[in-house]
Amino acid sequence: MTDRPVFLFACFDVDTAPWLTEIAAALPEVELRVWPDVGDPAGVDYVLAWKAPAEVWSGLVNLKAIFSMGAGVDGLLRDPALPSGPPLVSMSDPGLVTGMEEYVVARVLHHFRDFGSYAALQAAGLWRPLAPHLPQDCRVGVLGLGRLGSACARRLASFGFDVAGWSRRPSQVEGVQAYAGPDELDAFLARTDILVCLLPLTPQTEGILSRSLFARLPDGAVLINVGRGAHLVEDDLLAALDCGQLSGATLDVFRIEPLPAGHPFWSHPKVTVTPHVSAVTHPRTAALSLARNLRRLQRGEPVEGLVDRAAGY
Ligand code: NDP
Ligand code: OXD
């Protein structure tokens, strides 16, 4: 028996040891248990979950909150066994935000500075300077202006790109032209040369990166998908790349992960593949956010990253 809040670690497909070290340091007041050593499941107050199988939730009848190790909660919400009562809190990790900013800026600069073309020229042994461009003439559009999308949009604006963002409800991000809702999607797409997807996966956003969306972008636009694989209709992207409607794509997330051997994305000359690493939750920074949020809950204060289950993010 213990008077301390019981905190269950139920994350899969991650290196557990650094997480346990950082959580123990950031939250000395909790009793830390690691699934499957749950003890009495009715005594568990908090869970940190990632890729957890359905049996994790069995008997956890007194949960005060469920914390997601990731920013995206689509996986958790898909699980019918997820307890519906306790607040679900997504990861608000400054390390995750910084990682996403780095990745998105790097890939936008890659496309803007023609590094793909220079790699092909080098492979052909050709010294051929291409015409320079000005960042203010390059229109970047970010789908999703949440914690990650707004941070990336701000960073891109600081490079002088002409940046816009699209969200569900009207929003304001300094230096970023804001569009909202289905009625403003066409106008947003029509002014977007490089499209970055940082939407959550919901019934409304699944398959949004499709033939019909690509047709509304300027010819030769570029796609960077760092949201979820199911945002993208893969065959539509391949067709758009092959006919020249899109000139390139950077993909970090896929419908099936790991991306199966032999998938056309692996070898497509206009596609860059990375293995879902654009932003990885870092145990050190994440444990501190987790501790802040858990203490807020204990004091009855609002938490950062509270998920609206009905909206799906
Ligand atoms: P947030 O919940 O903070 O923001 C989501 C944004 O998407 C909001 O601006 C929201 O609009 C907008 N949005 C949601 N639904 C719609 C819709 N139907 N139409 C238009 N806009 C919509 O999420 P984060 O920024 O923290 O994360 C975004 C996603 O990034 C995650 O859900 C995850 O899928 C992905 N991700 C990928 C990682 C990777 O390694 N590849 C790492 C981390 C996250 P509004 O502001 O109006 O609510
Ligand atoms: C996340 C992810 O959602 O890593 O945090 O995909």
mmCIF file of C-alpha atoms and ligand atoms in Angstrom:
data_model
loop_
_atom_site.group_PDB
_atom_site.id
_atom_site.type_symbol
_atom_site.label_atom_id
_atom_site.label_comp_id
_atom_site.label_asym_id
_atom_site.label_seq_id
_atom_site.Cartn_x
_atom_site.Cartn_y
_atom_site.Cartn_z
ATOM 1 C CA MET A 1 0.000 0.000 0.000
ATOM 2 C CA THR A 2 1.153 3.539 -0.739
ATOM 3 C CA ASP A 3 -0.166 7.087 -0.276
ATOM 4 C CA ARG A 4 1.802 8.260 -3.267
ATOM 5 C CA PRO A 5 0.047 8.617 -6.621
ATOM 6 C CA VAL A 6 0.707 5.528 -8.740
ATOM 7 C CA PHE A 7 2.075 6.247 -12.224
ATOM 8 C CA LEU A 8 2.078 3.444 -14.783
ATOM 9 C CA PHE A 9 4.531 3.487 -17.703
ATOM 10 C CA ALA A 10 2.906 1.643 -20.620
ATOM 11 C CA CYS A 11 4.914 2.714 -23.663
ATOM 12 C CA PHE A 12 5.985 0.264 -26.348
ATOM 13 C CA ASP A 13 8.509 0.480 -29.154
ATOM 14 C CA VAL A 14 10.665 2.943 -27.146
ATOM 15 C CA ASP A 15 13.899 2.670 -25.187
ATOM 16 C CA THR A 16 12.413 2.362 -21.685
ATOM 17 C CA ALA A 17 15.486 2.952 -19.474
ATOM 18 C CA PRO A 18 16.024 6.697 -20.164
ATOM 19 C CA TRP A 19 12.312 7.321 -19.722
ATOM 20 C CA LEU A 20 12.251 5.679 -16.296
ATOM 21 C CA THR A 21 15.320 7.638 -15.210
ATOM 22 C CA GLU A 22 13.882 10.969 -16.314
ATOM 23 C CA ILE A 23 10.379 10.335 -14.940
ATOM 24 C CA ALA A 24 11.806 9.223 -11.583
ATOM 25 C CA ALA A 25 13.903 12.419 -11.453
ATOM 26 C CA ALA A 26 11.080 14.747 -12.521
ATOM 27 C CA LEU A 27 8.358 13.116 -10.437
ATOM 28 C CA PRO A 28 9.919 11.823 -7.202
ATOM 29 C CA GLU A 29 6.495 12.046 -5.543
ATOM 30 C CA VAL A 30 4.931 9.224 -7.616
ATOM 31 C CA GLU A 31 5.242 5.479 -7.298
ATOM 32 C CA LEU A 32 6.437 4.430 -10.739
ATOM 33 C CA ARG A 33 5.288 1.087 -12.099
ATOM 34 C CA VAL A 34 6.137 -0.405 -15.471
ATOM 35 C CA TRP A 35 3.626 -2.477 -17.419
ATOM 36 C CA PRO A 36 3.008 -5.455 -17.039
ATOM 37 C CA ASP A 37 3.998 -5.103 -13.345
ATOM 38 C CA VAL A 38 0.839 -3.145 -12.596
ATOM 39 C CA GLY A 39 0.110 -4.420 -9.081
ATOM 40 C CA ASP A 40 -3.512 -3.680 -8.213
ATOM 41 C CA PRO A 41 -4.821 -2.026 -11.401
ATOM 42 C CA ALA A 42 -7.518 -0.218 -9.407
ATOM 43 C CA GLY A 43 -4.739 1.603 -7.541
ATOM 44 C CA VAL A 44 -3.231 3.187 -10.668
ATOM 45 C CA ASP A 45 -3.794 6.963 -10.882
ATOM 46 C CA TYR A 46 -1.929 7.975 -14.036
ATOM 47 C CA VAL A 47 -0.735 6.242 -17.203
ATOM 48 C CA LEU A 48 1.816 7.320 -19.779
ATOM 49 C CA ALA A 49 0.929 5.359 -22.921
ATOM 50 C CA TRP A 50 2.277 4.826 -26.432
ATOM 51 C CA LYS A 51 1.359 2.034 -28.827
ATOM 52 C CA ALA A 52 -0.221 0.250 -25.847
ATOM 53 C CA PRO A 53 -2.118 -2.983 -26.559
ATOM 54 C CA ALA A 54 -5.758 -3.175 -25.413
ATOM 55 C CA GLU A 55 -4.960 -5.323 -22.359
ATOM 56 C CA VAL A 56 -3.066 -2.405 -20.758
ATOM 57 C CA TRP A 57 -6.398 -0.746 -19.934
ATOM 58 C CA SER A 58 -7.869 -3.762 -18.193
ATOM 59 C CA GLY A 59 -8.869 -2.986 -14.583
ATOM 60 C CA LEU A 60 -7.591 0.625 -14.644
ATOM 61 C CA VAL A 61 -10.871 1.857 -13.201
ATOM 62 C CA ASN A 62 -9.645 4.766 -11.084
ATOM 63 C CA LEU A 63 -7.471 6.669 -13.538
ATOM 64 C CA LYS A 64 -7.159 10.420 -12.993
ATOM 65 C CA ALA A 65 -5.552 11.018 -16.406
ATOM 66 C CA ILE A 66 -4.052 9.301 -19.429
ATOM 67 C CA PHE A 67 -0.913 10.940 -20.832
ATOM 68 C CA SER A 68 0.156 10.265 -24.403
ATOM 69 C CA MET A 69 3.881 9.956 -25.065
ATOM 70 C CA GLY A 70 3.286 11.505 -28.470
ATOM 71 C CA ALA A 71 1.653 14.701 -29.671
ATOM 72 C CA GLY A 72 -0.648 12.674 -31.920
ATOM 73 C CA VAL A 73 -3.389 10.788 -30.077
ATOM 74 C CA ASP A 74 -5.015 9.100 -33.097
ATOM 75 C CA GLY A 75 -3.560 5.710 -32.093
ATOM 76 C CA LEU A 76 -4.916 5.929 -28.553
ATOM 77 C CA LEU A 77 -8.327 7.155 -29.690
ATOM 78 C CA ARG A 78 -8.598 4.288 -32.169
ATOM 79 C CA ASP A 79 -8.451 1.756 -29.325
ATOM 80 C CA PRO A 80 -11.999 0.827 -28.221
ATOM 81 C CA ALA A 81 -10.557 -0.343 -24.889
ATOM 82 C CA LEU A 82 -9.265 3.161 -24.004
ATOM 83 C CA PRO A 83 -11.110 4.275 -20.845
ATOM 84 C CA SER A 84 -13.520 7.041 -21.803
ATOM 85 C CA GLY A 85 -13.750 8.824 -18.454
ATOM 86 C CA PRO A 86 -10.344 10.286 -17.557
ATOM 87 C CA PRO A 87 -8.858 13.319 -19.274
ATOM 88 C CA LEU A 88 -6.583 12.413 -22.178
ATOM 89 C CA VAL A 89 -3.524 14.649 -22.418
ATOM 90 C CA SER A 90 -1.298 14.826 -25.477
ATOM 91 C CA MET A 91 2.438 15.459 -25.249
ATOM 92 C CA SER A 92 3.486 19.106 -25.101
ATOM 93 C CA ASP A 93 7.241 18.659 -25.216
ATOM 94 C CA PRO A 94 9.478 21.606 -26.121
ATOM 95 C CA GLY A 95 11.998 19.051 -27.464
ATOM 96 C CA LEU A 96 9.360 17.759 -29.870
ATOM 97 C CA VAL A 97 8.587 21.278 -31.085
ATOM 98 C CA THR A 98 12.267 22.105 -31.661
ATOM 99 C CA GLY A 99 12.798 18.830 -33.522
ATOM 100 C CA MET A 100 9.848 19.509 -35.818
ATOM 101 C CA GLU A 101 11.034 23.064 -36.502
ATOM 102 C CA GLU A 102 14.475 21.746 -37.467
ATOM 103 C CA TYR A 103 13.062 19.073 -39.765
ATOM 104 C CA VAL A 104 10.531 21.290 -41.517
ATOM 105 C CA VAL A 105 12.951 24.194 -41.998
ATOM 106 C CA ALA A 106 15.624 21.781 -43.299
ATOM 107 C CA ARG A 107 13.272 20.237 -45.836
ATOM 108 C CA VAL A 108 11.778 23.552 -46.975
ATOM 109 C CA LEU A 109 15.324 24.883 -47.472
ATOM 110 C CA HIS A 110 16.261 21.676 -49.294
ATOM 111 C CA HIS A 111 13.491 22.213 -51.833
ATOM 112 C CA PHE A 112 13.869 25.999 -51.986
ATOM 113 C CA ARG A 113 17.651 25.820 -52.543
ATOM 114 C CA ASP A 114 17.354 23.062 -55.208
ATOM 115 C CA PHE A 115 19.592 20.641 -53.287
ATOM 116 C CA GLY A 116 17.841 17.708 -54.976
ATOM 117 C CA SER A 117 18.704 19.100 -58.410
ATOM 118 C CA TYR A 118 22.315 19.747 -57.352
ATOM 119 C CA ALA A 119 22.619 16.143 -56.128
ATOM 120 C CA ALA A 120 21.444 14.947 -59.562
ATOM 121 C CA LEU A 121 23.855 17.335 -61.293
ATOM 122 C CA GLN A 122 26.738 16.093 -59.151
ATOM 123 C CA ALA A 123 25.835 12.489 -59.970
ATOM 124 C CA ALA A 124 26.054 13.435 -63.658
ATOM 125 C CA GLY A 125 29.367 15.294 -63.107
ATOM 126 C CA LEU A 126 27.793 18.578 -64.200
ATOM 127 C CA TRP A 127 28.798 22.052 -62.909
ATOM 128 C CA ARG A 128 25.602 23.972 -63.610
ATOM 129 C CA PRO A 129 24.497 26.855 -61.364
ATOM 130 C CA LEU A 130 20.688 27.171 -61.287
ATOM 131 C CA ALA A 131 18.824 30.504 -61.125
ATOM 132 C CA PRO A 132 18.643 31.836 -57.554
ATOM 133 C CA HIS A 133 15.282 32.500 -55.860
ATOM 134 C CA LEU A 134 14.161 34.972 -53.208
ATOM 135 C CA PRO A 135 12.458 33.563 -50.083
ATOM 136 C CA GLN A 136 9.721 36.195 -50.266
ATOM 137 C CA ASP A 137 8.737 34.692 -53.639
ATOM 138 C CA CYS A 138 8.404 31.209 -52.138
ATOM 139 C CA ARG A 139 4.964 30.614 -50.655
ATOM 140 C CA VAL A 140 4.947 28.021 -47.893
ATOM 141 C CA GLY A 141 1.628 26.766 -46.504
ATOM 142 C CA VAL A 142 1.260 24.864 -43.239
ATOM 143 C CA LEU A 143 -1.811 22.665 -42.773
ATOM 144 C CA GLY A 144 -2.509 22.744 -39.032
ATOM 145 C CA LEU A 145 -1.550 25.685 -36.849
ATOM 146 C CA GLY A 146 -1.376 23.929 -33.489
ATOM 147 C CA ARG A 147 1.655 23.616 -31.211
ATOM 148 C CA LEU A 148 3.852 22.228 -33.996
ATOM 149 C CA GLY A 149 2.370 23.923 -37.066
ATOM 150 C CA SER A 150 2.421 27.410 -35.560
ATOM 151 C CA ALA A 151 6.018 26.977 -34.332
ATOM 152 C CA CYS A 152 7.168 25.820 -37.793
ATOM 153 C CA ALA A 153 5.247 28.601 -39.538
ATOM 154 C CA ARG A 154 6.897 31.227 -37.299
ATOM 155 C CA ARG A 155 10.375 29.799 -37.957
ATOM 156 C CA LEU A 156 9.784 29.723 -41.713
ATOM 157 C CA ALA A 157 8.555 33.333 -41.637
ATOM 158 C CA SER A 158 11.812 34.304 -39.899
ATOM 159 C CA PHE A 159 13.689 33.101 -43.029
ATOM 160 C CA GLY A 160 11.649 35.536 -45.123
ATOM 161 C CA PHE A 161 9.347 32.947 -46.748
ATOM 162 C CA ASP A 162 5.807 34.038 -47.560
ATOM 163 C CA VAL A 163 4.040 31.820 -45.001
ATOM 164 C CA ALA A 164 0.384 30.958 -44.549
ATOM 165 C CA GLY A 165 -1.373 28.456 -42.307
ATOM 166 C CA TRP A 166 -4.709 26.662 -42.279
ATOM 167 C CA SER A 167 -6.599 25.601 -39.176
ATOM 168 C CA ARG A 168 -10.106 24.466 -38.253
ATOM 169 C CA ARG A 169 -10.982 27.636 -36.359
ATOM 170 C CA PRO A 170 -9.675 31.133 -37.117
ATOM 171 C CA SER A 171 -6.283 31.720 -35.502
ATOM 172 C CA GLN A 172 -3.487 34.259 -35.470
ATOM 173 C CA VAL A 173 0.229 33.573 -35.739
ATOM 174 C CA GLU A 174 2.534 36.556 -36.055
ATOM 175 C CA GLY A 175 3.923 36.952 -39.564
ATOM 176 C CA VAL A 176 1.677 34.191 -40.946
ATOM 177 C CA GLN A 177 -1.345 34.659 -43.181
ATOM 178 C CA ALA A 178 -4.158 32.705 -41.554
ATOM 179 C CA TYR A 179 -6.849 30.679 -43.323
ATOM 180 C CA ALA A 180 -9.497 28.580 -41.587
ATOM 181 C CA GLY A 181 -12.081 25.964 -42.371
ATOM 182 C CA PRO A 182 -13.118 24.230 -45.592
ATOM 183 C CA ASP A 183 -14.319 27.503 -47.168
ATOM 184 C CA GLU A 184 -10.807 28.985 -47.111
ATOM 185 C CA LEU A 185 -8.892 25.870 -48.129
ATOM 186 C CA ASP A 186 -8.938 26.615 -51.875
ATOM 187 C CA ALA A 187 -7.497 30.106 -51.427
ATOM 188 C CA PHE A 188 -4.814 28.728 -49.094
ATOM 189 C CA LEU A 189 -3.821 25.995 -51.548
ATOM 190 C CA ALA A 190 -3.786 28.321 -54.566
ATOM 191 C CA ARG A 191 -1.021 30.396 -52.931
ATOM 192 C CA THR A 192 1.110 27.477 -51.673
ATOM 193 C CA ASP A 193 4.306 26.366 -53.451
ATOM 194 C CA ILE A 194 5.537 24.182 -50.565
ATOM 195 C CA LEU A 195 2.834 22.454 -48.529
ATOM 196 C CA VAL A 196 3.632 21.158 -45.031
ATOM 197 C CA CYS A 197 1.085 18.839 -43.394
ATOM 198 C CA LEU A 198 0.983 19.105 -39.606
ATOM 199 C CA LEU A 199 -2.623 18.132 -39.062
ATOM 200 C CA PRO A 200 -3.803 15.558 -36.536
ATOM 201 C CA LEU A 201 -5.349 12.428 -38.022
ATOM 202 C CA THR A 202 -9.132 12.634 -37.591
ATOM 203 C CA PRO A 203 -12.090 11.464 -39.685
ATOM 204 C CA GLN A 204 -12.109 14.970 -41.228
ATOM 205 C CA THR A 205 -8.419 14.991 -42.188
ATOM 206 C CA GLU A 206 -7.889 11.360 -43.266
ATOM 207 C CA GLY A 207 -7.009 11.243 -46.971
ATOM 208 C CA ILE A 208 -6.886 15.037 -47.261
ATOM 209 C CA LEU A 209 -3.635 14.885 -49.269
ATOM 210 C CA SER A 210 -5.354 13.596 -52.367
ATOM 211 C CA ARG A 211 -5.637 14.115 -56.110
ATOM 212 C CA SER A 212 -8.266 16.821 -55.625
ATOM 213 C CA LEU A 213 -6.059 18.740 -53.189
ATOM 214 C CA PHE A 214 -2.950 18.427 -55.384
ATOM 215 C CA ALA A 215 -4.957 19.808 -58.333
ATOM 216 C CA ARG A 216 -5.616 22.983 -56.365
ATOM 217 C CA LEU A 217 -1.907 23.675 -55.722
ATOM 218 C CA PRO A 218 0.194 25.657 -58.219
ATOM 219 C CA ASP A 219 1.941 23.461 -60.810
ATOM 220 C CA GLY A 220 5.228 22.062 -59.565
ATOM 221 C CA ALA A 221 4.366 22.407 -55.857
ATOM 222 C CA VAL A 222 6.152 20.331 -53.209
ATOM 223 C CA LEU A 223 4.630 18.253 -50.392
ATOM 224 C CA ILE A 224 6.159 17.704 -46.959
ATOM 225 C CA ASN A 225 4.062 15.269 -44.891
ATOM 226 C CA VAL A 226 5.004 15.083 -41.226
ATOM 227 C CA GLY A 227 1.450 14.569 -39.902
ATOM 228 C CA ARG A 228 0.305 10.987 -40.304
ATOM 229 C CA GLY A 229 0.586 8.501 -43.171
ATOM 230 C CA ALA A 230 -3.185 8.193 -43.479
ATOM 231 C CA HIS A 231 -3.441 11.877 -44.418
ATOM 232 C CA LEU A 232 -1.986 10.881 -47.777
ATOM 233 C CA VAL A 233 -3.553 8.938 -50.637
ATOM 234 C CA GLU A 234 -0.314 7.328 -51.767
ATOM 235 C CA ASP A 235 -1.331 6.460 -55.339
ATOM 236 C CA ASP A 236 -2.566 10.023 -55.874
ATOM 237 C CA LEU A 237 0.833 11.368 -54.836
ATOM 238 C CA LEU A 238 2.679 8.999 -57.161
ATOM 239 C CA ALA A 239 0.424 10.047 -60.063
ATOM 240 C CA ALA A 240 0.881 13.763 -59.278
ATOM 241 C CA LEU A 241 4.681 13.361 -59.142
ATOM 242 C CA ASP A 242 4.853 11.288 -62.297
ATOM 243 C CA CYS A 243 2.853 13.778 -64.383
ATOM 244 C CA GLY A 244 4.835 16.740 -63.015
ATOM 245 C CA GLN A 245 1.891 18.312 -61.191
ATOM 246 C CA LEU A 246 4.021 18.077 -58.031
ATOM 247 C CA SER A 247 7.800 18.406 -58.272
ATOM 248 C CA GLY A 248 8.832 16.632 -55.080
ATOM 249 C CA ALA A 249 7.790 15.175 -51.749
ATOM 250 C CA THR A 250 9.358 14.620 -48.363
ATOM 251 C CA LEU A 251 7.541 11.943 -46.384
ATOM 252 C CA ASP A 252 8.205 11.097 -42.738
ATOM 253 C CA VAL A 253 5.003 9.169 -42.005
ATOM 254 C CA PHE A 254 3.307 6.313 -43.841
ATOM 255 C CA ARG A 255 0.102 4.286 -43.859
ATOM 256 C CA ILE A 256 2.155 1.203 -43.012
ATOM 257 C CA GLU A 257 5.211 1.717 -40.803
ATOM 258 C CA PRO A 258 7.902 0.561 -41.292
ATOM 259 C CA LEU A 259 7.423 1.377 -44.981
ATOM 260 C CA PRO A 260 7.322 -2.067 -46.630
ATOM 261 C CA ALA A 261 10.315 -3.197 -48.710
ATOM 262 C CA GLY A 262 9.685 -2.606 -52.392
ATOM 263 C CA HIS A 263 7.207 0.241 -51.813
ATOM 264 C CA PRO A 264 7.522 2.692 -54.737
ATOM 265 C CA PHE A 265 8.370 5.578 -52.360
ATOM 266 C CA TRP A 266 11.706 3.934 -51.477
ATOM 267 C CA SER A 267 13.129 4.387 -54.945
ATOM 268 C CA HIS A 268 11.118 7.250 -56.419
ATOM 269 C CA PRO A 269 13.546 9.951 -57.620
ATOM 270 C CA LYS A 270 11.271 12.757 -56.425
ATOM 271 C CA VAL A 271 10.545 11.321 -52.960
ATOM 272 C CA THR A 272 12.619 11.582 -49.787
ATOM 273 C CA VAL A 273 11.725 9.045 -47.115
ATOM 274 C CA THR A 274 12.584 9.327 -43.410
ATOM 275 C CA PRO A 275 11.452 6.741 -40.815
ATOM 276 C CA HIS A 276 8.981 8.769 -38.676
ATOM 277 C CA VAL A 277 11.712 10.802 -37.024
ATOM 278 C CA SER A 278 10.828 14.396 -37.845
ATOM 279 C CA ALA A 279 10.156 15.017 -34.161
ATOM 280 C CA VAL A 280 10.774 12.474 -31.468
ATOM 281 C CA THR A 281 9.611 13.006 -27.890
ATOM 282 C CA HIS A 282 12.747 13.444 -25.793
ATOM 283 C CA PRO A 283 12.563 11.805 -22.340
ATOM 284 C CA ARG A 284 14.370 14.655 -20.564
ATOM 285 C CA THR A 285 12.235 17.546 -21.812
ATOM 286 C CA ALA A 286 9.068 15.446 -21.945
ATOM 287 C CA ALA A 287 9.373 14.223 -18.340
ATOM 288 C CA LEU A 288 9.506 17.840 -17.162
ATOM 289 C CA SER A 289 6.334 18.708 -19.141
ATOM 290 C CA LEU A 290 4.694 15.583 -17.809
ATOM 291 C CA ALA A 291 5.567 16.533 -14.227
ATOM 292 C CA ARG A 292 4.233 20.079 -14.709
ATOM 293 C CA ASN A 293 0.965 18.750 -16.111
ATOM 294 C CA LEU A 294 0.526 16.032 -13.489
ATOM 295 C CA ARG A 295 1.020 18.567 -10.689
ATOM 296 C CA ARG A 296 -1.495 20.896 -12.326
ATOM 297 C CA LEU A 297 -4.010 18.053 -12.352
ATOM 298 C CA GLN A 298 -3.276 17.278 -8.694
ATOM 299 C CA ARG A 299 -4.001 20.937 -7.861
ATOM 300 C CA GLY A 300 -7.155 20.946 -10.001
ATOM 301 C CA GLU A 301 -5.645 23.377 -12.527
ATOM 302 C CA PRO A 302 -6.027 23.223 -16.343
ATOM 303 C CA VAL A 303 -3.432 21.109 -18.174
ATOM 304 C CA GLU A 304 -1.584 21.802 -21.395
ATOM 305 C CA GLY A 305 -2.539 19.555 -24.316
ATOM 306 C CA LEU A 306 -5.945 18.422 -23.063
ATOM 307 C CA VAL A 307 -7.516 16.408 -25.892
ATOM 308 C CA ASP A 308 -11.017 17.166 -27.102
ATOM 309 C CA ARG A 309 -12.078 13.562 -27.686
ATOM 310 C CA ALA A 310 -15.059 14.593 -29.820
ATOM 311 C CA ALA A 311 -12.805 16.635 -32.146
ATOM 312 C CA GLY A 312 -10.232 13.808 -32.197
ATOM 313 C CA TYR A 313 -7.177 15.862 -31.206
HETATM 314 P P1 NDP B 1 -2.415 20.374 -32.217
HETATM 315 O O1 NDP B 1 -3.543 19.599 -31.676
HETATM 316 O O2 NDP B 1 -1.712 21.349 -31.335
HETATM 317 O O3 NDP B 1 -2.879 21.206 -33.516
HETATM 318 C C1 NDP B 1 -3.651 20.661 -34.531
HETATM 319 C C2 NDP B 1 -3.923 21.732 -35.579
HETATM 320 O O4 NDP B 1 -4.631 21.135 -36.667
HETATM 321 C C3 NDP B 1 -4.791 22.869 -35.060
HETATM 322 O O5 NDP B 1 -4.387 24.097 -35.596
HETATM 323 C C4 NDP B 1 -6.179 22.495 -35.578
HETATM 324 O O6 NDP B 1 -7.064 23.586 -35.784
HETATM 325 C C5 NDP B 1 -5.821 21.884 -36.914
HETATM 326 N N1 NDP B 1 -6.906 21.030 -37.394
HETATM 327 C C6 NDP B 1 -7.427 19.918 -36.821
HETATM 328 N N2 NDP B 1 -8.433 19.433 -37.556
HETATM 329 C C7 NDP B 1 -8.579 20.263 -38.617
HETATM 330 C C8 NDP B 1 -9.470 20.311 -39.715
HETATM 331 N N3 NDP B 1 -10.441 19.393 -39.877
HETATM 332 N N4 NDP B 1 -9.320 21.311 -40.606
HETATM 333 C C9 NDP B 1 -8.357 22.243 -40.445
HETATM 334 N N5 NDP B 1 -7.483 22.268 -39.421
HETATM 335 C C10 NDP B 1 -7.596 21.281 -38.509
HETATM 336 O O7 NDP B 1 -1.408 19.314 -32.804
HETATM 337 P P2 NDP B 1 0.212 19.360 -32.833
HETATM 338 O O8 NDP B 1 0.635 20.597 -33.529
HETATM 339 O O9 NDP B 1 0.760 19.075 -31.486
HETATM 340 O O10 NDP B 1 0.514 18.059 -33.720
HETATM 341 C C11 NDP B 1 -0.022 17.908 -35.023
HETATM 342 C C12 NDP B 1 0.194 16.499 -35.524
HETATM 343 O O11 NDP B 1 1.547 16.307 -35.892
HETATM 344 C C13 NDP B 1 -0.052 15.367 -34.516
HETATM 345 O O12 NDP B 1 -1.429 15.106 -34.358
HETATM 346 C C14 NDP B 1 0.682 14.219 -35.142
HETATM 347 O O13 NDP B 1 -0.166 13.534 -36.045
HETATM 348 C C15 NDP B 1 1.790 14.910 -35.939
HETATM 349 N N6 NDP B 1 3.113 14.633 -35.334
HETATM 350 C C16 NDP B 1 4.034 13.959 -36.101
HETATM 351 C C17 NDP B 1 5.283 13.699 -35.589
HETATM 352 C C18 NDP B 1 6.301 13.008 -36.425
HETATM 353 O O14 NDP B 1 7.340 12.605 -35.893
HETATM 354 N N7 NDP B 1 6.103 12.869 -37.702
HETATM 355 C C19 NDP B 1 5.670 14.114 -34.238
HETATM 356 C C20 NDP B 1 4.645 14.815 -33.542
HETATM 357 C C21 NDP B 1 3.406 15.055 -34.080
HETATM 358 P P3 NDP B 1 -7.549 24.510 -34.535
HETATM 359 O O15 NDP B 1 -6.346 25.344 -34.181
HETATM 360 O O16 NDP B 1 -8.641 25.300 -35.110
HETATM 361 O O17 NDP B 1 -7.951 23.556 -33.444
HETATM 362 C C1 OXD B 2 3.896 11.997 -32.179
HETATM 363 C C2 OXD B 2 4.750 11.215 -33.068
HETATM 364 O O1 OXD B 2 2.684 12.069 -32.393
HETATM 365 O O2 OXD B 2 5.925 10.976 -32.728
HETATM 366 O O3 OXD B 2 4.431 12.578 -31.216
HETATM 367 O O4 OXD B 2 4.314 10.844 -34.152
#
